[in-house]
CSV table of C-alpha atoms and ligand atoms in Angstrom, one decimal:
chain,number,residue,atom,x,y,z
R,1,ALA,CA,0.2,-0.1,0.3
R,2,LEU,CA,2.9,2.5,0.6
R,3,ALA,CA,4.7,1.4,-2.2
R,4,ASN,CA,1.5,3.6,-3.9
R,5,LEU,CA,1.8,6.5,-1.5
R,6,ALA,CA,2.4,8.3,-4.7
R,7,LEU,CA,3.7,11.3,-2.4
R,8,PRO,CA,4.1,14.9,-5.1
R,9,VAL,CA,7.8,16.5,-5.7
R,10,GLY,CA,8.2,19.2,-3.8
R,11,ILE,CA,7.1,18.6,-0.4
R,12,THR,CA,9.8,18.7,2.8
R,13,LEU,CA,11.2,16.2,4.0
R,14,ASP,CA,9.5,16.5,7.0
R,15,ARG,CA,6.0,16.3,5.6
R,16,TYR,CA,7.0,13.0,3.4
R,17,ILE,CA,8.1,11.2,6.4
R,18,MET,CA,4.8,12.1,8.5
R,19,GLN,CA,3.0,11.0,5.5
R,20,ARG,CA,4.9,8.1,5.3
R,21,GLN,CA,4.3,7.5,9.2
R,22,THR,CA,0.6,7.5,9.1
R,23,ALA,CA,0.9,4.8,6.2
R,24,PHE,CA,2.5,3.1,8.6
R,25,PRO,CA,0.2,2.0,11.1
R,26,TYR,CA,2.7,0.7,12.6
R,27,ALA,CA,5.0,2.9,13.1
R,28,THR,CA,5.6,4.6,16.2
R,29,GLY,CA,7.3,8.2,15.6
R,30,GLU,CA,11.1,7.4,16.2
R,31,LEU,CA,12.2,6.3,13.4
R,32,SER,CA,11.0,9.2,12.0
R,33,GLN,CA,12.9,11.4,14.6
R,34,LEU,CA,16.2,9.8,13.9
R,35,LEU,CA,15.6,9.9,10.6
R,36,ARG,CA,15.0,14.1,10.9
R,37,ASP,CA,18.1,14.0,13.9
R,38,MET,CA,20.7,12.4,10.5
R,39,ALA,CA,18.9,15.4,8.2
R,40,LEU,CA,19.6,18.1,11.1
R,41,ALA,CA,23.5,16.2,10.9
R,42,SER,CA,23.9,16.7,7.1
R,43,LYS,CA,22.8,20.1,7.0
R,44,ILE,CA,25.5,21.8,9.8
R,45,ILE,CA,28.5,18.9,7.8
R,46,ASN,CA,27.1,21.0,4.7
R,47,ARG,CA,27.4,24.6,5.8
R,48,GLU,CA,30.9,23.2,7.1
R,49,ILE,CA,31.9,21.7,3.9
R,50,ASN,CA,31.2,24.9,1.7
R,51,ARG,CA,33.3,27.4,4.8
R,52,ALA,CA,35.8,24.5,4.6
R,53,GLY,CA,38.2,26.5,2.8
R,54,LEU,CA,37.2,29.6,4.8
R,55,MET,CA,37.6,28.6,7.7
R,56,ASP,CA,41.0,26.7,7.4
R,57,ILE,CA,39.6,23.3,8.7
R,58,THR,CA,40.7,21.9,6.1
R,59,GLY,CA,44.3,19.7,5.9
R,60,SER,CA,44.6,17.1,8.2
R,61,ALA,CA,44.3,17.6,11.8
R,62,GLY,CA,47.1,15.1,12.5
R,63,SER,CA,45.0,12.5,14.1
R,64,ASP,CA,45.0,9.0,12.6
R,65,ASN,CA,41.6,7.8,12.2
R,66,VAL,CA,41.2,3.3,13.0
R,67,GLN,CA,42.2,2.5,9.8
R,68,GLY,CA,44.9,4.4,10.2
R,69,GLU,CA,44.8,7.2,7.6
R,70,THR,CA,45.6,10.6,7.9
R,71,GLN,CA,41.9,12.5,9.5
R,72,GLN,CA,40.8,15.4,7.8
R,73,LYS,CA,39.6,17.9,10.2
R,74,LEU,CA,36.1,18.0,8.8
R,75,ASP,CA,36.0,13.8,9.0
R,76,VAL,CA,36.4,14.7,12.7
R,77,VAL,CA,33.4,17.4,12.5
R,78,ALA,CA,31.4,15.3,10.3
R,79,ASN,CA,32.1,12.0,12.8
R,80,ILE,CA,31.3,14.9,15.9
R,81,ARG,CA,27.8,16.5,14.6
R,82,PHE,CA,26.6,13.1,13.6
R,83,ILE,CA,26.9,11.7,16.9
R,84,ARG,CA,25.5,14.3,19.0
R,85,ALA,CA,22.8,14.7,16.4
R,86,LEU,CA,21.9,11.1,17.3
R,87,LYS,CA,23.0,11.6,20.9
R,88,ASN,CA,20.5,14.2,21.4
R,89,GLY,CA,17.9,13.1,19.2
R,90,GLY,CA,17.3,10.5,22.0
R,91,GLU,CA,16.3,7.7,19.6
R,92,VAL,CA,19.2,5.7,19.2
R,93,CYS,CA,21.4,3.8,21.9
R,94,ALA,CA,24.4,3.0,19.9
R,95,ILE,CA,26.4,3.4,16.8
R,96,ILE,CA,29.4,2.7,15.0
R,97,SER,CA,31.7,4.5,13.0
R,98,GLU,CA,34.9,4.4,10.3
R,99,GLU,CA,35.7,7.2,12.9
R,100,ASP,CA,35.9,4.9,16.3
R,101,GLU,CA,37.7,1.6,16.7
R,102,ASP,CA,34.4,0.6,19.6
R,103,ILE,CA,31.4,1.6,19.8
R,104,ILE,CA,29.7,4.8,20.7
R,105,HIS,CA,27.5,4.4,23.5
R,106,THR,CA,25.3,7.5,23.4
R,107,GLY,CA,23.5,6.8,27.1
R,108,ASN,CA,19.7,6.1,25.9
R,109,VAL,CA,19.3,3.1,26.8
R,110,ASN,CA,15.8,2.9,26.4
R,111,ALA,CA,16.0,3.3,22.0
R,112,LYS,CA,15.3,1.3,20.0
R,113,TYR,CA,17.4,1.2,16.8
R,114,VAL,CA,21.8,1.6,16.6
R,115,VAL,CA,23.1,3.1,13.5
R,116,ALA,CA,26.3,2.3,11.5
R,117,ILE,CA,28.0,5.2,9.9
R,118,ASP,CA,30.9,6.4,7.8
R,119,PRO,CA,30.4,10.7,8.7
R,120,LEU,CA,32.4,11.5,5.3
R,121,ASP,CA,33.6,9.4,2.8
R,122,GLY,CA,35.5,9.9,0.3
R,123,SER,CA,37.2,12.7,3.1
R,124,SER,CA,40.9,12.8,1.2
R,125,ASN,CA,38.6,14.9,-1.7
R,126,ILE,CA,38.0,17.6,0.7
R,127,ASP,CA,41.0,19.1,-0.1
R,128,VAL,CA,40.3,19.2,-4.2
R,129,ASN,CA,36.4,20.6,-3.6
R,130,VAL,CA,35.6,17.1,-5.2
R,131,SER,CA,31.9,15.4,-3.9
R,132,ILE,CA,32.1,14.0,-1.0
R,133,GLY,CA,29.2,12.0,1.1
R,134,THR,CA,27.7,10.4,4.2
R,135,ILE,CA,26.6,7.0,4.3
R,136,PHE,CA,24.4,5.2,6.8
R,137,SER,CA,22.5,2.6,7.9
R,138,ILE,CA,19.8,2.0,10.9
R,139,TYR,CA,18.7,-1.7,12.7
R,140,ARG,CA,16.0,-2.4,15.0
R,141,ARG,CA,18.4,-3.6,18.1
R,142,VAL,CA,18.5,-7.2,19.2
R,143,THR,CA,19.5,-7.2,22.5
R,144,PRO,CA,16.6,-6.0,25.2
R,145,VAL,CA,15.3,-2.0,25.5
R,146,GLY,CA,16.8,-0.5,28.9
R,147,SER,CA,20.2,-2.6,27.9
R,148,LYS,CA,23.4,-1.8,26.9
R,149,ALA,CA,23.9,-1.6,22.9
R,150,THR,CA,26.5,-5.1,22.2
R,151,LEU,CA,28.1,-6.2,19.0
R,152,ALA,CA,25.1,-8.1,18.3
R,153,ASP,CA,22.8,-5.3,17.5
R,154,PHE,CA,25.5,-4.8,14.5
R,155,LEU,CA,26.0,-8.0,13.2
R,156,GLN,CA,22.2,-8.4,12.5
R,157,GLY,CA,23.4,-8.7,8.4
R,158,GLY,CA,22.1,-6.8,5.7
R,159,ASP,CA,18.9,-8.0,5.0
R,160,GLN,CA,18.3,-6.5,8.9
R,161,GLN,CA,18.5,-3.5,7.9
R,162,VAL,CA,15.4,-1.1,8.9
R,163,ALA,CA,16.6,1.9,6.6
R,164,ALA,CA,19.8,3.2,4.7
R,165,GLY,CA,20.7,6.5,3.0
R,166,TYR,CA,24.1,8.4,1.8
R,167,ILE,CA,24.0,12.6,1.2
R,168,LEU,CA,26.0,13.3,-1.2
R,169,TYR,CA,27.7,17.0,-1.5
R,170,GLY,CA,28.1,17.7,-4.2
R,171,SER,CA,27.4,20.1,-7.1
R,172,SER,CA,24.0,20.3,-4.9
R,173,THR,CA,23.6,18.5,-1.4
R,174,ILE,CA,21.0,15.2,-2.0
R,175,LEU,CA,19.8,13.2,0.6
R,176,VAL,CA,18.9,9.7,-0.8
R,177,LEU,CA,17.5,7.5,1.2
R,178,THR,CA,15.2,3.8,1.4
R,179,THR,CA,13.0,2.4,4.0
R,180,GLY,CA,12.6,-1.0,2.3
R,181,GLU,CA,10.0,0.8,0.0
R,182,GLY,CA,12.2,2.1,-2.7
R,183,VAL,CA,14.5,4.7,-2.7
R,184,SER,CA,13.3,9.0,-2.7
R,185,GLY,CA,15.5,11.7,-3.1
R,186,PHE,CA,15.9,14.8,-1.6
R,187,THR,CA,17.2,18.2,-2.5
R,188,TYR,CA,18.3,20.5,-0.2
R,189,ASP,CA,17.3,24.0,-0.8
R,190,THR,CA,19.8,25.9,1.4
R,191,SER,CA,17.5,29.1,1.3
R,192,LEU,CA,15.0,27.1,3.7
R,193,GLY,CA,17.0,25.0,4.9
R,194,GLU,CA,14.8,21.9,4.0
R,195,TYR,CA,15.2,19.0,2.2
R,196,ILE,CA,12.8,18.8,-0.6
R,197,LEU,CA,11.2,15.5,-2.4
R,198,SER,CA,12.9,15.9,-6.2
R,199,GLN,CA,13.3,12.5,-6.7
R,200,PRO,CA,9.6,9.9,-5.2
R,201,SER,CA,11.0,6.8,-6.5
R,202,LEU,CA,14.1,6.6,-7.5
R,203,LYS,CA,15.1,3.5,-10.4
R,204,GLN,CA,18.1,2.3,-11.6
R,205,PRO,CA,18.5,1.5,-15.9
R,206,PRO,CA,19.1,-2.6,-15.8
R,207,THR,CA,22.5,-1.3,-17.8
R,208,GLY,CA,24.4,1.4,-18.4
R,209,GLN,CA,28.0,2.7,-20.3
R,210,ILE,CA,29.6,3.7,-17.6
R,211,PHE,CA,32.2,1.5,-15.5
R,212,SER,CA,33.6,2.8,-12.3
R,213,CYS,CA,37.2,1.1,-11.4
R,214,ASN,CA,40.5,2.7,-10.2
R,215,ASP,CA,42.3,2.1,-13.3
R,216,GLY,CA,45.8,1.5,-11.3
R,217,ASN,CA,44.6,-1.4,-9.7
R,218,VAL,CA,43.6,-3.8,-12.8
R,219,ALA,CA,46.5,-5.6,-12.6
R,220,ASP,CA,46.0,-6.8,-9.2
R,221,TYR,CA,42.0,-7.7,-10.1
R,222,PRO,CA,40.9,-11.2,-10.8
R,223,ALA,CA,41.5,-12.5,-13.7
R,224,PRO,CA,38.0,-12.6,-15.0
R,225,VAL,CA,37.0,-8.9,-13.8
R,226,GLN,CA,40.1,-7.5,-15.7
R,227,THR,CA,38.4,-9.7,-19.0
R,228,TYR,CA,34.8,-8.0,-18.2
R,229,LEU,CA,36.9,-4.5,-17.9
R,230,GLN,CA,38.5,-5.6,-21.6
R,231,ARG,CA,35.4,-6.6,-22.7
R,232,CYS,CA,33.8,-2.8,-21.5
R,233,LYS,CA,36.8,-1.1,-22.9
R,234,GLN,CA,36.8,-2.9,-26.4
R,235,GLN,CA,32.4,-1.7,-26.1
R,236,ARG,CA,33.4,2.4,-25.8
R,237,MET,CA,32.0,1.9,-22.5
R,238,THR,CA,32.7,5.5,-20.5
R,239,GLY,CA,35.1,5.2,-17.5
R,240,ARG,CA,34.5,7.3,-14.9
R,241,TYR,CA,35.7,7.2,-11.3
R,242,ILE,CA,35.7,10.2,-8.9
R,243,GLY,CA,37.0,8.0,-6.4
R,244,SER,CA,34.6,9.6,-3.7
R,245,LEU,CA,32.1,6.4,-3.0
R,246,VAL,CA,28.9,8.1,-3.1
R,247,ALA,CA,29.0,10.8,-5.8
R,248,ASP,CA,30.1,7.0,-8.0
R,249,PHE,CA,27.1,5.4,-6.9
R,250,HIS,CA,24.4,8.8,-7.4
R,251,ARG,CA,26.0,8.8,-11.5
R,252,ASN,CA,25.4,5.1,-12.1
R,253,LEU,CA,21.9,5.0,-10.0
R,254,ILE,CA,20.5,8.0,-12.4
R,255,LYS,CA,22.5,6.9,-15.1
R,256,GLY,CA,23.0,2.9,-15.2
R,257,GLY,CA,26.3,1.7,-14.7
R,258,ILE,CA,28.9,-0.2,-12.6
R,259,TYR,CA,31.2,0.5,-9.4
R,260,LEU,CA,33.5,-1.7,-8.8
R,261,TYR,CA,36.0,-2.4,-6.0
R,262,PRO,CA,37.3,-5.6,-6.4
R,263,PRO,CA,40.4,-6.9,-3.9
R,264,THR,CA,43.9,-5.4,-4.5
R,265,ALA,CA,47.2,-6.0,-3.6
R,266,ARG,CA,47.4,-3.7,-0.8
R,267,SER,CA,43.5,-4.4,0.3
R,268,PRO,CA,43.3,-8.7,-0.4
R,269,GLN,CA,39.9,-8.4,0.9
R,270,GLY,CA,38.6,-5.3,-0.4
R,271,LYS,CA,38.8,-1.9,0.6
R,272,LEU,CA,35.2,-1.3,0.9
R,273,ARG,CA,33.4,-1.2,5.0
R,274,LEU,CA,30.9,-4.2,5.2
R,275,LEU,CA,28.6,-2.6,7.5
R,276,TYR,CA,29.0,1.1,7.0
R,277,GLU,CA,29.8,1.3,3.6
R,278,CYS,CA,28.7,-1.9,1.0
R,279,TYR,CA,25.7,-2.9,3.3
R,280,PRO,CA,24.2,0.2,2.8
R,281,MET,CA,24.5,0.8,-0.6
R,282,ALA,CA,23.7,-2.5,-1.5
R,283,PHE,CA,20.3,-2.1,0.3
R,284,ILE,CA,19.7,1.3,-1.9
R,285,ALA,CA,21.2,-0.4,-4.9
R,286,GLU,CA,18.8,-3.1,-4.4
R,287,GLN,CA,15.4,-1.1,-3.7
R,288,ALA,CA,16.1,0.7,-6.8
R,289,GLY,CA,15.9,-2.2,-8.8
R,290,GLY,CA,20.3,-2.2,-9.3
R,291,ARG,CA,22.2,-5.2,-7.5
R,292,ALA,CA,25.4,-5.5,-5.2
R,293,CYS,CA,27.5,-8.6,-4.6
R,294,ASP,CA,31.0,-9.6,-3.9
R,295,GLY,CA,32.2,-11.3,-6.3
R,296,GLU,CA,31.0,-14.6,-4.6
R,297,GLN,CA,27.4,-13.8,-3.3
R,298,ARG,CA,25.1,-10.9,-3.0
R,299,ILE,CA,26.4,-8.0,-0.4
R,300,LEU,CA,23.6,-8.4,1.9
R,301,ASP,CA,23.9,-12.0,2.4
R,302,VAL,CA,27.9,-11.0,3.5
R,303,ALA,CA,28.0,-12.8,7.2
R,304,PRO,CA,29.0,-9.7,9.0
R,305,THR,CA,31.8,-10.5,11.7
R,306,SER,CA,33.6,-7.6,13.1
R,307,LEU,CA,32.6,-3.8,13.0
R,308,HIS,CA,35.5,-2.8,10.7
R,309,GLN,CA,35.6,-6.0,8.6
R,310,ARG,CA,36.6,-4.9,4.8
R,311,SER,CA,34.6,-6.4,1.4
R,312,PRO,CA,35.0,-6.4,-2.0
R,313,LEU,CA,32.3,-4.7,-3.9
R,314,PHE,CA,30.4,-4.7,-7.5
R,315,ILE,CA,27.3,-2.7,-6.8
R,316,GLY,CA,24.8,-0.9,-9.9
R,317,SER,CA,22.9,-2.3,-12.8
R,318,SER,CA,21.8,-5.4,-12.5
R,319,ASN,CA,22.1,-6.5,-16.5
R,320,MET,CA,26.1,-5.7,-15.9
R,321,ILE,CA,26.5,-7.2,-12.0
R,322,ASP,CA,24.4,-10.9,-13.8
R,323,GLN,CA,27.0,-10.5,-16.8
R,324,LEU,CA,30.0,-10.2,-14.3
R,325,ASN,CA,28.8,-12.7,-12.0
R,326,GLY,CA,28.7,-15.3,-15.0
R,327,MET,CA,32.5,-15.2,-15.2
R,328,SER,CA,32.7,-16.3,-11.3
R,329,LEU,CA,34.7,-12.6,-10.4
R,330,ASN,CA,36.9,-14.2,-7.5
R,331,GLY,CA,38.4,-16.7,-9.4
N,1,LIG,P1,40.8,4.3,-3.9
N,1,LIG,C1,37.3,6.5,-0.3
N,1,LIG,O1,38.6,6.6,0.2
N,1,LIG,C2,37.0,5.2,-0.4
N,1,LIG,O2,36.6,4.8,0.5
N,1,LIG,C3,36.0,5.4,-1.2
N,1,LIG,O3,34.6,6.7,-1.4
N,1,LIG,C4,35.9,5.2,-3.2
N,1,LIG,O4,35.3,4.7,-4.3
N,1,LIG,C5,37.5,5.2,-3.1
N,1,LIG,O5,38.0,4.3,-1.9
N,1,LIG,C6,38.8,4.9,-3.5
N,1,LIG,O6,39.8,4.3,-3.2
N,1,LIG,O7,41.8,3.0,-3.4
N,1,LIG,O8,40.8,4.0,-5.7
N,1,LIG,O9,41.8,5.9,-3.8
C-alpha cells in the first residue's frame, strides 16, 4: 500500500516522513525522528563543507582514525556532529562509525535503534573540492531495551537493515533514502534549510555504459574482472571514477553503470567496509532495481563478523552485475 503512496514532488522531508509514517500503522515515530536527526546533522556538515576553505579547517587534523588513514579535520567534525545529533535526538542507543574503533554508546538505553555510519566518505577529496558523502545504515536493536547495546546489535546482517541512505555533498546536496519501500531523493534548498522531495521513486537503469574502478589497480584484479573490463573497453564504454563512492554510485544510479572495488594487493579483502559502506549502498541499489555482490554472493548475504570488516564490492545496474557474476568473479 505504501509503495503506491505517490507523494508530490516538492514536499519537504519532514512532510514526507509524516505522511509515510501515517501509512505505516505500526510506525511509532522513532524512526521518523531518527531520520530527521540525520537530516539535521547533514545540514550542519553541508554548511561546514561549504565553508571549509574559509575556516582553515581543511587539511589533516594530524590524528589517525581506526583505519590508520590521516583524518581530515572535516572527518572529525562530521563524526562529532552526527554522533551529537543522534545522541540528542534520543532515538539511537548506539553507533558505530568509520572514525571510531569501538561502539559509541549514546546513553539512550531505552532507544530502539542503532546506526552504522561513515560520516564523511571520500574525505581525501575535501582539499581538492571534489564531491564527498555520508553513508548510514539503521537497525532495530536486538538486545533488550534498557540494556547496553552489544556487538550483536550491529552484526545482524544486511537484510536486517530497516533504513539506509546517503547524503552527497556535490553540485547540490542531496539525500537519498530507502526504508525498504523503494528509493527517494531529496534536494537540499539552502534558502529554506529544507530537503525537498525531488525524485520520489529512483530506479536504476538495468544496464549502462559506465564502469567505475581505479584503473591503477587493474593488474591486481582477479582475471575474470580484468576480462570483464577489457570487454567494457572493447565496447567503448565510458570509464568514470571520481574516487568518492557516493558520487560514483549516485551517477551510476541515475544513468546506469557499475562500480567495482575488487580485491587488490593492498586490500586483499577489498577496501570498502561492509557495515557502513557496502550494506547500506547494497540495500539502496536493490531497492532501486540494481544489484550488489562481493564476487561470490549478494552483499546483503555476506555474514558480518566484525565492525570494520572489509569486502570486495561490485554494485550497479542489474544486467551488468549479472554479466560479471556469470564470469565467477574471484576466480
Ligand atoms: P582508491 C574513499 O576513500 C573510498 O572509500 C571510496 O569513497 C572510493 O570509491 C574509494 O575509497 C577510492 O579508493 O583506492 O581508488 O583511492
